[in-house]
Amino acid sequence: MDLVNSILEQLINGLRTGSIYALIALGYTMVYGIAKMINFAHGDIIMVGAYALYVFVGLLGLHPVIAVLLTIVVCSVLGITIEKVAYKPLRNATPLAVLITAIGVSYLLQNLSLLIFKATPIPFGSIIRVPSVKVGSLNISGITIVTLVVTTVSMIALTLFINKSKAGRAMRAVSEDKGAAELMGVNVNQTISLTFAIGSALAAVAGILFISQYETLLPTMGALPGIKAFVAAVLGGIGSIPGAMLGGIILGIIESLSKAYISTQLADAIVFGILVIVLLVKPSGLLGKLKIEKV
Amino acid sequence: MALLEVKNLGISFGGLRAVDNLNMTIEEGSLVGLIGPNGAGKTTAFNLLTGVYQPTDGTISLNGEKIVGKKPAEICQSGIARTFQNIRLFSKMSVKDNVKVALHNQITYRLAESMLHLPGYFKREKEMDERAGDILRVFDLEQFSETLASNLPYGKQRKLEIARALATNPKLLLLDEPAAGMNPNETAELMETIELIRKQFQVTILLIEHDMKLVAGICEYLYVLNFGTELANGTPEEVLNDPRVITAYLGE
Amino acid sequence: MKINKKTIINVIIAVGVYAVVQGLISGGMLSRQMTSLIIPICVYVMMAVSLCLVVGFLGELSLGHAGFMSVGAYSGALFLTHTELPQLPAVLIALLIGGSAAAVFGLIIGVPVLRLKGDYLAIVTLGFGEIIKSIINFMTPITGGAKGLSKIPLYTTYRNFTFVFILTVVVVLLVSNIVRSRHGRAITSIRDNYIAAEAAGIPVSRYKIMTFVIAAFFAGVAGVVYAGNIGILKPVNFDYNTSIEILVMVVLGGMGNIKGSIVAAVILTALPEVLRGAADYRMLLYSIVLIALMLFNNSPIKRAFMDRRNMRQAGRLQKEGE
């Protein structure tokens, strides 16, 4: 019975982390679908979101709800700016140039926050105050409940937006064929900006949930969850929105189980090992489509 | 025995049958054209012959040796070289180095020799330079040896691609729309070049082309593809006067 | 054997650099801070030149080069701490062990290298570097884990500058010799157009793996020198940041330019130490340099400049042709 309980507990932990990964993975997948690039700086938007929340709540003393909204705005604007300044001029450049630039942006964000907030971790208590719930002998924390609710709502909203709204249709068109979409009167630049804005907004939400759980701010805090979320996006099939959600949750559960039952040090190795295996066995991921290069 | 024997060749992409039941026999020393409307599957046929795609069914044999299942590099070594419809040069390498890459399997030396620049390295490199020079001279490209391939004018890039293909010492040369984007003068010059390399390199040529003047002017035999299947074959006069071929190109 | 002007100039530069540095060391004219830089500069030159082979010539982005370095460093250091051999043979064998161990990992990464390219391969190399780091952390009884592997004999410090310098020159020479050979041309042709390379008879898979193995070998060698200089190894020394630093050197050196990589490695290793207090801004500066370079390389200004140059060249050739 103890074992069952402990496994259940780990599954719930995994679901919580996994749904945060899924939120971040959505940003990767949307940007990849539309701009055909890996936005390496995406993970660092999480960090910016966490610090922004800290500034608004911890330093300026704003009401948490207003602070959350402001944080989302800050990250969205940042996402749009990064695209306009660093990525847009490189739309016709080689993938290598784009990737190196994205790495540069990621470093820029990390080091700016290092200069502003210094390298010492800043403790920052959670803004989420929801009592925990007991289900049988299982204790589910308030943060877990909030995380699950928020991610589920975000994902449903995003799916509806992409499938039902006009802007969502434009996004799908641009991701199929940028040139054709432009000829059909879709404003490609605006659509790409919107994609970065939504992706970054989701990253902001992920950042808020993440910091509520770990309660410590660090300039490099976004890097690892960012990379893991990328693994999740690949696992689910990059470019596929349901794939990102599925990949995130599977990855979170695997990580949580391997931390608990195999080794904490090896958990990262296992996560990356999965990435390598997925890419070798089914490079298109669980729900992705494979593209063939024309000769 | 024919140089190239293609039997019942076919490939499907999902539900699409890009090439279906293609049969071709190409005799050594001949110059054969593969024609057909856009989307007929001509380039796909080339990709099957050179191992870029693996056929779903059928066989290809070169000099009686089956080459289906081999990798592109292996097929090149067995004696089929090609050019591409959209020119694919090593753009950041010099013209001479483009040809020297193609000499890779002709003139060889070991990794240790290249790391340590042992005497073998210098000897073989000199041989390569000479051979590359010979080939470039045929195409009148020798004075561009040190130019970056991407800096060559379009017509010369096409020529360099043929030169590179010939450097692999092929038995069969596949040319994918060699006259695409050329003006009539350049096309005429190209026809001469093709005749010249046939004699000089004793190579059999299969070419895809839309320029009917070129096709009628130099090809000895034609295969016509339409919707992935063979529509007709025969001498240029027969084929180009065949009502089925005219319909395929011009519609009813 | 052909000896041309370029070779002579290169020899003069190498001998000159050696003479000046050795003179400064034996004259005791360098501060402690400066002497502490000498070996790291050599290490980073080797790292940058070997990564240049992958990024500049093969055209694949590797974000795990520090992983290969750590494999070399740990395996070489483990040998050095346990051997009873005299210094010179011990170091030579350690270099061979370090290089070979890293090369084995290069071979392992060769499997994904064959099936992936571009973004995906970059991520896999990154993941691979992190896996190596986790495993080193996990194997605490052998590697010392996070606390580090200490008491490594200091066989490759600035006191052995002559040896390290010769080694660095040899590595640079081997890499640039490969580049100017049929093997190097094969590698470069894959970068420029792998489909055409295959069609021209280049066994693309074999050359991709070969490039990674060679680059990993030299990174391993550099790792051994690194270990023998600082005497203690920790997994954090070989994280993703280190890989990026080396990548910055290669990019700054003008991708595919070995000399450029060397100069960039020297400057980027020395600069932050020379400009004290700038250390905080170092990584910030790197990131700005990376972005600015990429934007500049793809900017209309640069393109216009290149077009003008190409036009001039074409015009000249036209005249010569007539």
Coordinates of C-alpha atoms in Angstrom, one line a residue, chain B residues 47-225:
Chain B
N47 CA 16.4 10.1 -58.1
L48 CA 15.5 6.4 -58.3
L49 CA 18.4 5.7 -60.7
T50 CA 20.9 7.5 -58.4
G51 CA 19.6 6.0 -55.1
V52 CA 18.3 9.2 -53.6
Y53 CA 14.9 7.4 -53.4
Q54 CA 14.5 3.7 -52.9
P55 CA 12.0 2.3 -55.4
T56 CA 8.9 0.6 -54.1
D57 CA 9.2 -2.0 -56.8
G58 CA 11.2 -2.9 -59.9
T59 CA 14.8 -3.4 -60.7
I60 CA 17.6 -1.3 -62.1
S61 CA 20.8 -2.9 -63.4
L62 CA 23.9 -1.2 -64.7
N63 CA 26.0 -3.5 -66.9
G64 CA 24.0 -6.4 -65.5
E65 CA 24.8 -5.5 -61.9
K66 CA 21.7 -4.7 -59.7
I67 CA 22.0 -1.3 -58.1
V68 CA 18.7 -1.1 -56.2
G69 CA 19.3 -0.7 -52.5
K70 CA 22.7 1.0 -52.9
K71 CA 23.4 4.4 -51.5
P72 CA 23.9 7.4 -53.8
A73 CA 27.6 7.4 -53.2
E74 CA 27.9 3.7 -54.0
I75 CA 25.9 4.1 -57.2
C76 CA 28.1 7.0 -58.2
Q77 CA 31.1 4.6 -57.7
S78 CA 29.4 2.0 -59.8
G79 CA 29.3 4.5 -62.7
I80 CA 26.2 6.7 -62.7
A81 CA 26.8 10.5 -62.3
R82 CA 24.2 13.2 -62.4
T83 CA 23.5 16.9 -62.4
F84 CA 20.6 18.6 -60.7
Q85 CA 17.7 20.6 -62.0
N86 CA 18.3 23.3 -59.5
I87 CA 22.1 23.6 -59.7
R88 CA 23.8 22.1 -56.6
L89 CA 27.4 23.2 -56.5
F90 CA 29.7 23.3 -53.6
S91 CA 29.2 27.0 -53.6
K92 CA 31.8 28.1 -51.0
M93 CA 34.5 26.0 -52.6
S94 CA 36.7 27.0 -55.6
V95 CA 35.8 25.8 -59.1
K96 CA 38.8 23.5 -59.1
D97 CA 38.0 22.1 -55.7
N98 CA 34.4 21.3 -56.9
V99 CA 36.0 19.0 -59.5
K100 CA 38.6 17.6 -57.0
V101 CA 35.8 16.5 -54.7
A102 CA 34.4 14.4 -57.5
L103 CA 37.9 12.9 -58.0
H104 CA 37.7 11.6 -54.4
N105 CA 37.3 8.0 -55.4
Q106 CA 39.5 8.2 -58.5
I107 CA 42.8 9.4 -56.9
T108 CA 43.1 8.3 -53.3
Y109 CA 45.4 8.5 -50.3
R110 CA 45.0 7.7 -46.7
L111 CA 43.9 9.9 -43.8
A112 CA 47.4 9.6 -42.2
E113 CA 48.9 10.9 -45.4
S114 CA 46.7 13.9 -45.4
M115 CA 47.2 14.6 -41.7
L116 CA 50.9 14.4 -41.9
H117 CA 51.3 15.6 -45.5
L118 CA 53.4 12.6 -46.3
P119 CA 55.0 12.4 -49.8
G120 CA 52.0 10.4 -51.1
Y121 CA 49.8 13.4 -50.4
F122 CA 51.8 15.7 -52.6
K123 CA 52.1 13.2 -55.4
R124 CA 48.4 12.5 -55.5
E125 CA 47.3 16.1 -55.1
K126 CA 49.5 17.0 -58.1
E127 CA 47.8 14.2 -60.1
M128 CA 44.4 15.6 -59.0
D129 CA 45.3 19.1 -60.0
E130 CA 46.3 17.9 -63.4
R131 CA 43.2 15.8 -63.9
A132 CA 41.0 18.6 -62.7
G133 CA 42.7 21.0 -65.0
D134 CA 42.2 18.7 -68.0
I135 CA 38.5 18.4 -67.3
L136 CA 38.1 22.2 -66.7
R137 CA 39.9 22.8 -70.0
V138 CA 37.3 20.8 -71.9
F139 CA 34.6 23.1 -70.5
D140 CA 36.6 26.2 -71.0
L141 CA 36.6 26.9 -67.3
E142 CA 40.3 26.7 -66.6
Q143 CA 40.8 30.4 -66.0
F144 CA 38.1 30.3 -63.3
S145 CA 39.9 27.5 -61.3
E146 CA 40.3 29.6 -58.2
T147 CA 37.0 31.4 -58.4
L148 CA 34.3 30.5 -55.8
A149 CA 31.7 28.4 -57.6
S150 CA 28.9 30.7 -56.4
N151 CA 30.6 33.6 -58.1
L152 CA 30.4 32.0 -61.6
P153 CA 27.8 33.2 -64.0
Y154 CA 24.8 30.9 -64.4
G155 CA 25.7 29.3 -67.7
K156 CA 29.2 28.4 -66.4
Q157 CA 27.7 27.0 -63.2
R158 CA 25.7 24.6 -65.3
K159 CA 28.9 23.6 -67.1
L160 CA 30.8 23.2 -63.9
E161 CA 28.2 20.8 -62.6
I162 CA 28.6 18.7 -65.7
A163 CA 32.4 18.8 -65.4
R164 CA 32.1 17.7 -61.8
A165 CA 29.8 14.8 -62.8
L166 CA 32.3 13.7 -65.4
A167 CA 35.2 13.8 -63.0
T168 CA 33.6 10.8 -61.2
N169 CA 34.4 8.9 -64.4
P170 CA 30.9 7.7 -65.0
K171 CA 29.7 5.2 -67.6
L172 CA 26.3 6.8 -67.6
L173 CA 25.7 10.5 -67.2
L174 CA 22.3 11.8 -66.2
L175 CA 21.6 15.5 -67.0
D176 CA 18.6 17.0 -65.4
E177 CA 17.4 19.9 -67.6
P178 CA 20.9 21.1 -68.6
A179 CA 19.5 23.9 -70.8
A180 CA 17.0 25.3 -68.2
G181 CA 17.3 29.1 -68.0
M182 CA 19.7 29.3 -70.9
N183 CA 19.2 31.6 -73.9
P184 CA 19.3 30.1 -77.5
N185 CA 23.0 30.9 -77.9
E186 CA 24.0 29.2 -74.6
T187 CA 21.8 26.3 -75.5
A188 CA 23.5 25.9 -78.9
E189 CA 26.9 26.0 -77.1
L190 CA 25.6 23.4 -74.6
M191 CA 24.6 21.1 -77.4
E192 CA 28.1 21.3 -78.8
T193 CA 29.6 20.6 -75.3
I194 CA 27.4 17.6 -74.9
E195 CA 28.5 16.2 -78.3
L196 CA 32.1 16.9 -77.4
I197 CA 32.0 15.1 -74.0
R198 CA 30.3 12.1 -75.5
K199 CA 33.3 11.7 -77.8
Q200 CA 36.0 12.7 -75.4
F201 CA 34.8 10.8 -72.3
Q202 CA 33.0 8.0 -74.1
V203 CA 30.1 8.3 -71.8
T204 CA 26.4 7.3 -72.3
I205 CA 24.0 10.1 -71.7
L206 CA 20.4 10.2 -70.5
L207 CA 19.0 13.7 -70.2
I208 CA 15.8 15.3 -69.1
E209 CA 14.9 18.4 -71.2
H210 CA 12.0 20.6 -72.1
D211 CA 13.8 22.4 -74.9
M212 CA 12.5 20.3 -77.9
K213 CA 15.0 21.8 -80.3
L214 CA 17.8 20.4 -78.1
V215 CA 16.1 17.1 -77.7
A216 CA 15.3 16.7 -81.4
G217 CA 18.8 18.0 -82.3
I218 CA 21.0 15.6 -80.3
C219 CA 19.0 12.7 -78.8
E220 CA 18.9 9.4 -80.6
Y221 CA 16.1 7.9 -78.7
L222 CA 13.4 9.3 -76.5
Y223 CA 11.3 8.0 -73.6
V224 CA 8.1 10.0 -72.8
L225 CA 6.7 10.0 -69.3

